[in-house]
Coordinates of C-alpha atoms and ligand atoms in Angstrom, one line a residue:
M1 CA -5.4 32.0 13.2
D2 CA -5.5 35.3 15.0
S3 CA -2.1 36.5 16.2
K4 CA -3.0 35.9 19.9
E5 CA -3.2 32.4 18.6
F6 CA 0.2 32.2 16.6
R7 CA 2.1 33.3 19.4
K8 CA 1.3 30.5 21.3
R9 CA 1.0 27.8 19.0
G10 CA 4.1 29.3 18.0
T11 CA 6.2 28.9 21.3
E12 CA 4.5 25.2 21.3
M13 CA 6.2 24.6 17.7
V14 CA 9.5 26.3 19.1
E15 CA 9.0 23.9 21.8
Y16 CA 8.4 20.8 19.7
I17 CA 11.2 21.9 17.7
C18 CA 13.6 21.2 20.6
Q19 CA 12.5 18.3 21.7
Y20 CA 12.7 17.2 18.4
L21 CA 16.3 17.7 17.9
E22 CA 17.4 17.2 21.1
T23 CA 16.0 13.1 21.3
L24 CA 16.0 11.9 17.3
E25 CA 18.5 9.3 18.8
N26 CA 15.7 8.0 20.5
R27 CA 14.0 7.3 17.2
R28 CA 15.4 5.0 13.8
V29 CA 17.1 6.9 11.4
T30 CA 14.9 5.4 8.6
P31 CA 11.2 4.2 8.7
S32 CA 10.1 1.5 8.8
V33 CA 6.8 1.8 6.6
E34 CA 5.3 0.4 3.1
P35 CA 4.4 2.7 -0.1
G36 CA 1.3 4.1 0.6
Y37 CA 1.3 3.6 4.1
L38 CA 0.1 7.4 4.9
R39 CA -2.7 7.4 2.5
N40 CA -4.2 4.6 4.9
L41 CA -4.1 6.6 7.4
L42 CA -5.1 10.1 6.4
P43 CA -9.1 10.5 4.6
N44 CA -9.2 10.8 1.3
E45 CA -10.9 14.5 1.1
A46 CA -9.5 17.7 2.7
P47 CA -11.5 18.4 6.2
Y48 CA -14.5 21.1 5.4
K49 CA -14.3 21.9 8.7
P50 CA -11.8 23.8 10.5
E51 CA -10.0 21.1 12.7
P52 CA -8.4 21.9 16.0
W53 CA -4.5 22.5 16.1
E54 CA -4.6 20.0 18.7
K55 CA -5.6 16.9 16.6
I56 CA -3.0 18.5 13.5
M57 CA -0.2 18.2 16.2
D58 CA -0.8 14.5 17.5
D59 CA -1.4 13.2 13.7
V60 CA 2.4 15.1 13.0
E61 CA 3.5 12.9 15.7
T62 CA 1.7 9.2 15.4
K63 CA 1.2 9.7 11.5
I64 CA 3.9 12.1 9.7
M65 CA 6.8 11.0 12.1
P66 CA 6.8 7.1 11.2
G67 CA 7.3 8.2 7.7
V68 CA 10.0 10.5 8.1
T69 CA 13.4 10.0 7.1
H70 CA 15.9 12.0 10.1
W71 CA 18.5 13.8 7.9
Q72 CA 19.3 15.1 11.0
H73 CA 20.0 12.4 13.1
P74 CA 23.1 11.4 14.5
R75 CA 23.2 8.3 13.2
F76 CA 22.6 9.2 9.2
H77 CA 25.5 8.9 7.5
A78 CA 23.9 8.8 4.1
Y79 CA 24.1 11.1 0.6
F80 CA 25.3 14.7 2.0
P81 CA 24.2 16.5 5.1
A82 CA 20.9 19.1 4.6
G83 CA 21.9 22.1 6.2
N84 CA 20.5 22.7 9.4
S85 CA 20.6 25.2 11.9
F86 CA 18.7 27.5 14.4
P87 CA 19.5 31.0 13.2
S88 CA 18.7 28.9 9.7
I89 CA 15.2 27.9 10.3
L90 CA 14.8 31.2 12.2
G91 CA 16.0 33.2 9.2
D92 CA 13.7 31.2 7.1
M93 CA 10.3 32.0 9.8
L94 CA 11.2 35.3 9.3
G95 CA 11.4 35.6 5.1
D96 CA 8.1 33.3 5.9
A97 CA 6.2 35.9 7.7
I98 CA 7.6 38.8 5.4
G99 CA 6.5 36.6 2.2
C100 CA 7.6 39.1 -0.4
I101 CA 7.7 37.7 -3.8
G102 CA 11.3 39.2 -4.6
F103 CA 11.2 38.9 -8.8
S104 CA 12.6 42.8 -9.3
W105 CA 13.8 45.3 -7.2
A106 CA 10.8 46.9 -7.0
A107 CA 8.7 44.2 -5.9
S108 CA 11.1 44.0 -2.9
P109 CA 14.3 45.7 -2.7
A110 CA 15.6 44.8 0.4
C111 CA 15.3 41.1 -0.7
T112 CA 17.2 41.9 -4.1
E113 CA 19.5 43.8 -2.1
L114 CA 20.3 41.3 0.4
E115 CA 21.2 38.6 -1.4
T116 CA 23.6 40.4 -3.6
I117 CA 25.4 41.8 -0.9
V118 CA 25.5 38.1 1.2
L119 CA 26.8 36.8 -2.1
D120 CA 29.5 39.2 -2.8
W121 CA 30.3 37.8 1.5
L122 CA 30.2 34.1 0.7
G123 CA 32.3 34.5 -2.6
K124 CA 35.0 36.3 -1.5
A125 CA 34.9 33.7 1.9
I126 CA 34.8 30.7 -0.7
G127 CA 37.6 32.7 -2.2
L128 CA 35.7 33.2 -5.6
P129 CA 37.9 35.5 -8.4
D130 CA 37.0 39.1 -8.3
A131 CA 35.0 39.1 -11.2
F132 CA 32.2 36.6 -9.4
L133 CA 31.5 39.4 -7.3
A134 CA 28.0 41.8 -8.2
L135 CA 29.9 45.1 -6.0
K136 CA 33.4 44.9 -7.6
E137 CA 34.2 48.1 -9.0
G138 CA 34.0 46.8 -13.1
S139 CA 32.7 43.5 -12.4
K140 CA 30.4 41.9 -14.8
G141 CA 29.7 39.2 -12.7
G142 CA 27.5 37.9 -9.8
G143 CA 25.3 35.9 -7.8
V144 CA 22.4 34.7 -7.1
I145 CA 20.6 32.1 -4.6
Q146 CA 18.8 29.2 -6.6
T147 CA 16.4 26.3 -5.3
S148 CA 19.2 24.0 -5.9
A149 CA 22.5 22.3 -7.6
S150 CA 20.5 21.4 -10.7
E151 CA 18.7 24.4 -11.5
C152 CA 22.6 26.2 -11.3
I153 CA 23.6 23.5 -13.9
L154 CA 20.3 24.2 -16.0
V155 CA 20.4 27.4 -16.4
T156 CA 24.4 28.0 -16.4
M157 CA 23.8 25.5 -19.8
L158 CA 21.1 27.2 -21.2
A159 CA 23.3 30.4 -20.8
A160 CA 25.7 28.9 -22.3
R161 CA 23.6 27.0 -25.2
A162 CA 21.8 30.3 -25.9
Q163 CA 25.8 31.8 -26.7
A164 CA 26.8 29.0 -28.4
I165 CA 24.0 29.5 -31.4
K166 CA 23.8 33.3 -31.2
Y167 CA 27.6 32.1 -32.2
L168 CA 27.1 30.1 -34.5
K169 CA 23.9 31.9 -36.0
Q170 CA 26.8 34.9 -36.8
Q171 CA 28.9 32.3 -39.0
H172 CA 25.2 30.0 -40.6
P173 CA 23.0 32.8 -40.6
F174 CA 20.7 30.8 -43.1
V175 CA 20.8 27.8 -40.9
E176 CA 17.6 26.9 -38.7
E177 CA 18.4 27.3 -35.1
T178 CA 17.2 24.1 -34.2
Q179 CA 19.6 22.6 -36.5
L180 CA 22.5 24.2 -35.1
L181 CA 21.2 22.5 -31.5
S182 CA 21.5 19.3 -33.2
K183 CA 25.3 20.2 -33.6
L184 CA 25.7 21.2 -29.9
M185 CA 28.3 18.6 -27.7
A186 CA 28.4 19.0 -23.7
Y187 CA 30.8 17.3 -21.4
C188 CA 31.2 15.9 -18.0
S189 CA 32.9 13.2 -16.2
K190 CA 31.0 9.8 -15.6
E191 CA 31.4 11.1 -12.0
A192 CA 29.0 14.1 -12.4
H193 CA 25.7 14.5 -10.5
S194 CA 23.0 13.5 -12.4
C195 CA 21.8 16.9 -12.7
V196 CA 24.1 17.0 -15.8
E197 CA 22.5 14.9 -17.8
K198 CA 19.2 15.6 -16.9
A199 CA 20.1 19.8 -17.6
A200 CA 21.4 18.2 -21.1
M201 CA 17.7 16.7 -21.8
I202 CA 16.0 19.5 -20.9
S203 CA 18.7 21.9 -22.5
F204 CA 17.9 19.2 -25.6
V205 CA 21.7 18.9 -26.0
K206 CA 24.0 16.0 -26.7
L207 CA 26.5 15.1 -23.6
R208 CA 29.7 12.9 -23.6
I209 CA 30.2 11.3 -21.0
L210 CA 34.0 10.4 -19.7
E211 CA 35.6 8.5 -18.6
P212 CA 37.9 10.1 -15.2
D213 CA 40.7 8.5 -13.9
E214 CA 41.4 5.7 -10.9
K215 CA 41.1 9.0 -8.0
S216 CA 37.4 9.8 -10.0
S217 CA 39.2 12.8 -11.5
L218 CA 38.2 14.2 -14.7
R219 CA 42.0 14.7 -16.7
A220 CA 42.7 17.2 -19.2
D221 CA 43.5 15.2 -21.7
T222 CA 40.8 13.0 -21.6
L223 CA 38.9 16.0 -22.3
K224 CA 40.9 17.6 -24.9
K225 CA 40.6 14.3 -26.9
A226 CA 36.9 14.0 -26.8
M227 CA 36.4 17.8 -28.0
E228 CA 38.9 17.3 -30.9
E229 CA 37.4 14.3 -32.2
D230 CA 34.3 15.6 -32.3
E231 CA 34.9 18.6 -33.5
L232 CA 36.3 16.6 -35.9
Q233 CA 32.9 15.4 -36.6
G234 CA 31.1 18.6 -37.1
L235 CA 30.3 19.0 -33.3
I236 CA 30.3 21.6 -31.5
P237 CA 31.7 21.6 -28.1
F238 CA 29.7 24.5 -26.1
F239 CA 29.6 23.5 -22.0
V240 CA 32.1 21.8 -20.3
S241 CA 30.3 20.8 -16.2
T242 CA 33.4 20.0 -13.8
T243 CA 32.2 18.9 -10.4
L244 CA 34.7 19.5 -7.4
G245 CA 33.4 17.2 -4.5
T246 CA 31.7 14.4 -6.5
T247 CA 28.7 12.5 -4.8
G248 CA 30.0 9.1 -5.3
S249 CA 33.3 10.1 -3.7
C250 CA 34.0 13.5 -3.7
G251 CA 36.7 13.0 -6.1
F252 CA 37.8 16.5 -7.3
D253 CA 38.6 17.1 -11.3
A254 CA 41.4 18.3 -12.7
L255 CA 39.8 21.9 -13.0
E256 CA 43.4 24.1 -13.5
E257 CA 44.5 21.6 -15.7
I258 CA 41.2 21.5 -18.0
G259 CA 40.4 25.2 -17.8
R260 CA 43.9 25.4 -19.4
A261 CA 43.1 23.0 -22.0
L262 CA 40.0 25.1 -22.5
R263 CA 41.6 28.2 -23.9
K264 CA 42.1 26.4 -27.4
F265 CA 38.1 26.6 -27.0
P266 CA 37.8 30.1 -26.4
N267 CA 33.7 29.8 -26.7
V268 CA 33.1 26.8 -24.4
W269 CA 31.4 27.5 -21.0
L270 CA 33.0 25.9 -17.7
H271 CA 31.2 25.4 -14.7
V272 CA 32.1 24.5 -11.6
D273 CA 30.0 22.4 -9.7
A274 CA 30.7 22.0 -5.7
A275 CA 27.6 21.4 -4.4
Y276 CA 29.0 20.0 -1.4
A277 CA 32.6 20.5 -1.5
G278 CA 32.3 24.0 -1.9
N279 CA 31.4 25.0 1.3
A280 CA 34.7 23.8 2.2
F281 CA 36.7 27.0 0.6
I282 CA 35.9 29.0 3.6
C283 CA 38.7 27.2 5.4
P284 CA 42.0 28.8 4.2
E285 CA 43.4 25.6 4.1
L286 CA 40.9 24.1 1.5
K287 CA 41.3 26.8 -0.9
Y288 CA 44.1 25.5 -2.9
I289 CA 41.3 22.8 -4.0
L290 CA 39.9 25.6 -6.0
K291 CA 42.8 26.4 -7.9
G292 CA 41.8 26.4 -11.6
I293 CA 38.8 28.8 -10.4
E294 CA 40.2 31.6 -12.9
Y295 CA 39.4 29.8 -15.9
A296 CA 35.6 29.0 -15.3
D297 CA 32.8 30.6 -16.8
S298 CA 30.6 30.1 -12.9
F299 CA 30.4 28.1 -9.6
N300 CA 28.0 26.8 -7.5
T301 CA 28.1 25.6 -4.1
N302 CA 25.0 25.2 -1.8
P303 CA 25.3 26.4 1.6
N304 CA 22.1 23.9 2.3
K305 CA 24.1 20.7 2.8
W306 CA 27.3 22.1 3.9
L307 CA 26.7 25.7 5.7
L308 CA 24.5 25.5 7.7
T309 CA 21.4 26.6 6.2
N310 CA 18.4 25.1 5.5
F311 CA 16.8 24.5 2.1
D312 CA 16.3 25.6 -0.7
C313 CA 19.8 28.2 -0.9
S314 CA 22.2 27.0 -3.1
T315 CA 24.3 29.9 -4.8
L316 CA 25.0 30.4 -8.2
W317 CA 28.3 33.4 -9.1
V318 CA 29.0 33.8 -12.8
R319 CA 31.8 35.7 -14.5
D320 CA 29.4 38.0 -16.9
R321 CA 25.5 38.4 -15.9
I322 CA 24.7 39.0 -19.2
R323 CA 25.7 36.1 -20.4
L324 CA 23.4 34.6 -18.3
T325 CA 20.3 36.7 -18.3
S326 CA 20.4 37.1 -22.1
A327 CA 19.1 33.3 -22.0
L328 CA 16.9 33.6 -19.5
V329 CA 15.0 37.4 -20.0
V330 CA 11.5 37.6 -21.2
D331 CA 9.7 40.9 -20.4
P332 CA 6.4 42.3 -19.8
L333 CA 5.0 45.6 -19.3
Y334 CA 3.7 44.8 -15.9
L335 CA 7.2 43.7 -14.7
K336 CA 9.0 46.7 -15.6
H337 CA 9.7 49.5 -13.0
G338 CA 11.5 52.8 -13.2
Y339 CA 15.2 51.6 -12.3
S340 CA 15.6 48.4 -14.5
D341 CA 18.6 50.0 -16.0
A342 CA 19.8 50.7 -12.7
T343 CA 18.9 47.4 -10.6
I344 CA 19.2 43.6 -10.5
D345 CA 16.5 41.7 -10.9
Y346 CA 16.7 37.9 -10.5
R347 CA 13.9 37.0 -12.2
H348 CA 16.2 36.8 -15.3
W349 CA 18.9 34.6 -13.5
G350 CA 16.7 32.0 -13.1
V351 CA 13.3 30.0 -13.8
P352 CA 10.8 30.9 -12.1
L353 CA 9.0 34.2 -12.1
S354 CA 8.2 34.0 -7.8
R355 CA 11.2 33.7 -5.6
R356 CA 11.8 33.5 -1.7
F357 CA 13.5 35.9 0.6
R358 CA 16.9 33.3 1.0
S359 CA 19.0 35.7 1.6
L360 CA 17.8 36.4 5.0
K361 CA 18.8 32.9 6.0
L362 CA 22.0 32.6 4.6
W363 CA 22.6 36.9 5.9
F364 CA 21.4 35.1 9.5
V365 CA 23.7 31.6 9.7
L366 CA 26.5 34.2 8.5
R367 CA 26.0 36.5 10.5
T368 CA 25.6 34.5 13.8
Y369 CA 28.3 32.4 13.4
G370 CA 30.7 34.1 11.7
I371 CA 33.4 32.9 8.8
S372 CA 34.8 31.6 12.1
G373 CA 32.5 29.7 13.0
L374 CA 31.2 28.1 10.1
Q375 CA 34.7 27.4 9.6
E376 CA 35.1 25.7 12.8
Y377 CA 32.1 23.5 11.7
I378 CA 33.7 22.4 8.6
R379 CA 36.5 21.2 9.9
H380 CA 34.9 19.5 12.8
H381 CA 33.4 17.5 10.3
I382 CA 36.4 16.8 8.3
R383 CA 37.9 15.4 12.1
L384 CA 35.3 13.2 12.2
A385 CA 35.4 12.1 9.0
K386 CA 39.3 11.6 9.5
R387 CA 38.4 9.3 12.7
F388 CA 35.9 7.3 10.9
E389 CA 38.9 6.6 8.6
Q390 CA 41.1 5.8 10.7
H391 CA 38.9 3.0 12.2
V392 CA 38.4 1.6 9.1
L393 CA 41.9 1.5 8.1
K394 CA 42.9 -0.1 11.2
D395 CA 40.1 -3.3 10.2
K396 CA 42.4 -5.6 8.1
R397 CA 39.0 -7.1 6.7
F398 CA 37.8 -3.1 5.7
E399 CA 39.8 -1.1 2.8
V400 CA 39.2 2.5 2.2
C401 CA 38.2 3.6 -1.3
N402 CA 38.4 7.3 -1.4
E403 CA 41.1 9.8 -0.4
V404 CA 39.4 11.5 2.5
K405 CA 40.2 15.5 2.5
L406 CA 36.4 16.6 3.3
G407 CA 33.7 14.8 5.6
L408 CA 32.7 11.8 3.3
V409 CA 34.8 8.6 3.4
C410 CA 34.5 5.9 1.0
F411 CA 34.9 1.6 2.3
R412 CA 34.0 -1.9 1.4
L413 CA 34.7 -5.2 2.6
K414 CA 37.9 -6.4 1.2
G415 CA 35.4 -9.0 -0.9
S416 CA 33.1 -9.1 -3.4
D417 CA 30.5 -6.3 -4.4
K418 CA 27.5 -8.5 -3.3
L419 CA 28.8 -9.3 -0.1
N420 CA 29.0 -5.8 0.9
E421 CA 25.8 -5.0 -0.3
K422 CA 25.0 -7.7 1.9
L423 CA 25.8 -5.8 4.9
L424 CA 24.5 -2.0 3.4
S425 CA 21.9 -4.0 3.6
I426 CA 21.9 -5.0 6.9
I427 CA 22.8 -2.1 8.3
N428 CA 20.3 -0.2 7.0
G429 CA 17.1 -2.3 7.6
S430 CA 18.1 -2.5 11.7
G431 CA 17.4 1.9 11.3
K432 CA 20.1 1.9 13.6
L433 CA 22.8 4.1 11.1
H434 CA 21.6 4.8 7.0
M435 CA 23.9 5.0 4.2
V436 CA 24.2 4.8 0.8
P437 CA 26.3 3.3 -1.6
A438 CA 27.9 4.4 -4.7
S439 CA 30.0 2.9 -7.4
V440 CA 33.8 3.7 -7.7
N441 CA 36.5 2.5 -9.6
D442 CA 33.7 -0.6 -11.1
R443 CA 33.3 -1.8 -7.5
Y444 CA 30.2 -1.5 -4.8
I445 CA 31.3 0.7 -1.7
I446 CA 29.9 2.4 1.0
R447 CA 29.5 5.9 1.4
F448 CA 30.0 7.6 5.0
C449 CA 29.5 11.0 5.6
A450 CA 29.7 13.5 8.4
V451 CA 26.1 14.7 8.5
A452 CA 24.7 16.1 12.2
Q453 CA 25.8 19.5 13.7
N454 CA 27.4 18.6 17.0
A455 CA 28.4 14.8 15.9
S456 CA 30.2 13.8 18.3
D457 CA 33.3 11.5 18.3
N458 CA 31.3 8.7 20.4
D459 CA 28.9 8.8 17.2
I460 CA 31.5 7.9 15.0
D461 CA 32.5 5.2 17.2
Y462 CA 28.8 3.6 18.0
A463 CA 28.9 4.0 14.0
W464 CA 32.2 2.1 13.7
E465 CA 31.1 -0.6 16.0
T466 CA 27.7 -1.3 14.7
I467 CA 29.3 -1.4 11.3
T468 CA 31.8 -4.0 12.6
D469 CA 29.3 -5.9 14.9
F470 CA 27.0 -6.2 11.5
A471 CA 30.5 -6.9 9.4
T472 CA 31.7 -9.9 12.2
E473 CA 28.2 -11.6 12.3
L474 CA 27.6 -11.6 8.5
L475 CA 30.8 -13.1 7.8
E476 CA 30.4 -15.3 10.3
K477 CA 27.0 -16.4 8.2
E478 CA 28.6 -16.6 5.0
Q479 CA 29.6 -19.7 5.5
D480 CA 26.2 -21.0 6.6
D481 CA 24.5 -22.5 4.2
D482 CA 20.9 -21.8 6.2
F483 CA 21.7 -18.5 5.3
V484 CA 18.7 -16.7 3.3
E485 CA 19.9 -14.5 0.3
I486 CA 17.5 -11.7 0.7
T487 CA 18.0 -10.9 -2.8
E488 CA 16.6 -14.3 -3.5
D489 CA 14.0 -15.0 -1.2
P490 CA 10.8 -15.3 -4.0
R491 CA 8.3 -14.6 -1.0
K492 CA 10.4 -11.7 0.1
K493 CA 10.9 -9.9 -3.3
H494 CA 7.7 -8.0 -3.4
T495 CA 7.9 -6.2 0.5
L496 CA 11.5 -5.3 -0.6
A497 CA 10.5 -3.7 -3.8
Q498 CA 8.7 -1.3 -1.9
K499 CA 10.9 -0.8 0.8
R500 CA 13.8 0.0 -1.5
S501 CA 11.5 3.4 -3.1
F502 CA 12.8 4.9 0.2
F503 CA 15.9 4.9 -0.8
V504 CA 18.1 5.9 -2.9
R505 CA 20.7 2.9 -3.3
M506 CA 23.2 4.3 -5.7
V507 CA 24.8 8.3 -5.8
S508 CA 25.3 9.2 -9.6
D509 CA 26.7 7.1 -11.8
P510 CA 24.7 7.4 -14.6
K511 CA 26.0 3.9 -16.0
M512 CA 24.5 1.7 -13.2
Y513 CA 20.8 3.8 -13.2
N514 CA 20.6 3.6 -16.4
P515 CA 22.6 0.4 -18.5
G516 CA 21.5 1.7 -21.7
I517 CA 23.1 4.9 -22.2
N518 CA 26.5 2.8 -23.5
T519 CA 25.1 2.5 -26.1
P520 CA 22.7 5.2 -27.6
R521 CA 20.1 3.4 -30.0
I522 CA 18.6 6.3 -31.6
S523 CA 21.1 5.8 -34.2
T524 CA 24.9 6.4 -34.4
E525 CA 24.7 9.2 -37.2
I526 CA 24.3 13.1 -36.4
A527 CA 22.9 15.3 -38.7
S528 CA 24.7 18.4 -39.5
P529 CA 23.7 21.2 -41.2
T530 CA 25.8 22.8 -44.1
R531 CA 26.2 26.3 -44.6
D532 CA 23.2 26.6 -47.3
G533 CA 20.8 24.2 -43.9
T534 CA 20.5 21.7 -45.9
M535 CA 21.8 18.3 -44.3
V536 CA 24.5 16.3 -44.5
T537 CA 24.9 12.8 -42.0
L538 CA 28.1 12.3 -39.8
Q539 CA 28.9 9.1 -38.1
S540 CA 29.0 9.3 -34.0
P541 CA 33.1 8.8 -33.6
P542 CA 34.0 6.4 -32.4
H543 CA 35.1 7.3 -28.3
E544 CA 36.1 4.0 -26.3
S545 CA 35.7 5.4 -22.8
S546 CA 32.7 7.5 -23.7
W547 CA 29.3 7.8 -24.3
I548 CA 26.7 9.8 -25.1
S549 CA 23.7 11.2 -23.3
W550 CA 21.4 11.8 -25.8
P551 CA 18.2 13.9 -25.6
L552 CA 15.1 11.6 -24.6
A553 CA 17.0 9.1 -25.4
F554 CA 14.9 7.4 -22.7
L555 CA 11.7 8.1 -24.8
F556 CA 12.8 6.1 -27.9
N557 CA 14.2 3.4 -25.5
S558 CA 10.6 2.9 -24.4
T559 CA 9.3 2.5 -27.4
D560 CA 11.9 0.6 -28.7
E561 CA 11.2 -2.3 -26.2
G562 CA 8.0 -0.9 -24.9
S563 CA 6.6 -4.4 -25.2
S564 CA 9.6 -6.8 -23.2
G565 CA 8.7 -5.0 -20.0
K566 CA 12.4 -4.7 -19.0
N567 CA 13.3 -1.0 -20.9
D568 CA 15.3 1.7 -19.0
V569 CA 12.6 3.9 -18.1
T570 CA 10.9 1.5 -15.7
L571 CA 14.4 1.7 -14.0
R572 CA 14.7 5.0 -14.1
F573 CA 11.7 6.6 -13.5
R574 CA 11.1 3.0 -10.9
H575 CA 8.7 4.6 -8.6
L576 CA 6.8 5.4 -10.7
D577 CA 6.2 1.8 -11.3
V578 CA 5.4 1.8 -7.1
K579 CA 1.5 1.1 -7.2
M580 CA 0.2 3.8 -4.3
G581 CA -3.5 3.4 -4.9
S582 CA -3.9 -0.2 -3.4
S583 CA -4.1 -0.8 1.0
R584 CA -0.4 -2.3 1.8
R585 CA -0.6 -4.5 4.0
N586 CA 2.5 -5.1 6.3
S587 CA 4.0 -8.4 5.3
A588 CA 5.9 -8.8 8.6
T589 CA 3.1 -8.5 10.9
G590 CA -0.1 -9.0 8.6
N591 CA -2.1 -5.4 9.9
S592 CA -1.2 -2.5 7.7
S593 CA 0.5 -0.5 10.7
P594 CA 2.9 1.6 9.5
S595 CA 5.6 1.3 12.1
P596 CA 6.0 -2.6 13.2
E597 CA 8.8 -1.6 14.6
G598 CA 7.6 0.4 17.6
D599 CA 5.5 3.6 17.8
N600 CA 6.2 6.2 16.0
G601 CA 8.9 4.8 13.9
I602 CA 10.6 5.4 17.3
L603 CA 13.4 2.4 18.8
K604 CA 11.3 1.0 21.6
S605 CA 14.9 -1.1 23.3
P606 CA 17.8 -0.1 20.5
K607 CA 20.1 -3.3 21.2
K608 CA 23.7 -2.5 21.4
S609 CA 24.6 -6.1 19.6
P610 CA 22.7 -6.3 16.0
Q611 CA 21.8 -10.0 15.3
L612 CA 22.1 -11.0 12.0
S613 CA 18.3 -12.7 11.4
R614 CA 16.2 -14.0 8.9
K615 CA 13.5 -10.9 9.7
R616 CA 15.9 -8.3 9.6
G617 CA 17.0 -9.7 6.4
T618 CA 14.4 -8.5 4.9
S619 CA 15.8 -4.6 5.2
P620 CA 15.7 -2.8 2.2
N621 CA 18.6 -3.6 0.5
P622 CA 20.5 -1.6 -1.6
R623 CA 21.4 -2.4 -5.2
P624 CA 22.9 -0.7 -7.8
S625 CA 21.6 -3.3 -10.6
D626 CA 18.2 -3.6 -9.0
G627 CA 15.6 -0.6 -9.3
N628 CA 12.7 -2.3 -11.4
L629 CA 10.2 -2.2 -8.9
S630 CA 7.8 -3.8 -11.2
Ligands
LIG701 N1 26.1 17.8 -8.1 C1 26.7 17.6 -6.8 C2 28.1 17.2 -7.3 C3 26.0 17.1 -5.8 O1 26.4 16.2 -5.0 C4 24.1 16.9 -6.3 C5 23.7 16.3 -4.9 O2 24.4 15.9 -3.7 C6 23.5 18.0 -6.7 C7 25.0 18.4 -7.9 C8 22.6 17.9 -6.7 O3 22.1 19.2 -6.4 P1 20.8 19.5 -6.3 O4 19.9 18.6 -4.9 O5 20.9 20.5 -5.1 O6 20.1 20.0 -6.9

């Protein structure tokens, strides 16, 4: 493709994107396809000869779009928002065109310097202490863009681990680092995102997962008690990950209380994960939630969630950049440059060497909307969430299950978990709305998040109307003996299992996706090194309301129970159980069309009043405990 054709195709692509976004609501929110659908539609080999552009674009509409979940759809209310806006798309386009790989200042000075400046801008707007800003006089801190919040938490945990080992090595110079490692304990709440557990697995450290209070808030007393008990057992607390805006219910850990409590543990790294909520702190009236940040060592938020910036753009700030980079630095000759001592080289701030010019899109967004425009956007979503909350509160059949501070409302039908599972299953299966569940205070709840950039009051009212229509019908049918239990019909089980793989049914709550986590089976004894390097064995402390996530516990569990076919590995890695190789036939129509509901995933005739039917009962069923697809 030469630049003449690029100009033409680029113009067409912009037109296609505008059309797509402007007409999104005519499509199903979620696709109605089964695993392997695309394999049946595309050839097994890459084309040997060049193909015409028109043919490729034709395939986009007929083959790709039917399998797309439309995260920008005004009826998409699942998870948290996937940031998107025209200035961000254009910024990314330019970054892609420049195509630099900015791992060091010398590799592309503007790429590095813009990232530092933009992160200082955003850090200031959020209200982070000066110590986190790279360009403040006397500051040792700074910000960096990572790919994801998971990566932010991983690198801070790795940094904390390195600090802890360094400190312990000074105390016990003759003890092997690996033995010191076995004593380290990280902490988080049960409501923390599962990426904290993943970071602990990668870092090969134990993680104590603590029970929050009834508002999904981890309290200092709980944390302090666990840390003190662990210390008595010879374990060494080294990292605490708190959450502001939990994934399940947008709860807030008691940061200030925890920060104060951690003054007794000066070597413990305090991280604040505000992947979603952190963006909202650009609004002055919400900054109170950030109270206690002055105690933190690091903070992350994802503009690619709630700040109109496309993935990937996850921002991390640290109070002491040397403590972060000393855990990650490697310095081969071919990457050194003459200004190494005077500049930031972001390759030392994360896992990958290569880095895209991601600050461009954030810079475009910050300048195009201004902080005031972004504040308006955040406030708009909060207003929409409050409107939805009011709808729920007015209907006596429902209850609200979280304190609605930002854009997430957790609600449920008053009744059993099963009833709520059914309701959500039917709604998601209709393709009219998309929401996901969570477990809050051990109850199954439905999450409704304001997501689309330009969502309106009408969208919220439509969503509520759809939910209540389905609920009314479900409650009526509940009494009907003839009602087919959608999860117990063996004829439909196979199809359901496949369909479920498209939807993460339960956000967060490690106990749900890994029940085995409650009862670590490797050993309740902990090997602890003595000063001379020999090992003594300690009993795991008897916490009542917490449990330890052990590194690689899943592998051990799999060995324990491998033969039963019902181990926790299949639960967690359930997607591996879906056999993509075989040709799937659509069970509803008997053919292998990807879209039984309509061409290209477009809803042919959106019905105002939804009907509960047996056929609709084959929809994806968001159940937390039934993840085994085998
Ligand atoms: N932390 C919180 C609080 C989240 O809500 C999420 C995702 O929703 C994550 C971390 C993981 O984010 P990422 O996908 O950027 O790794």
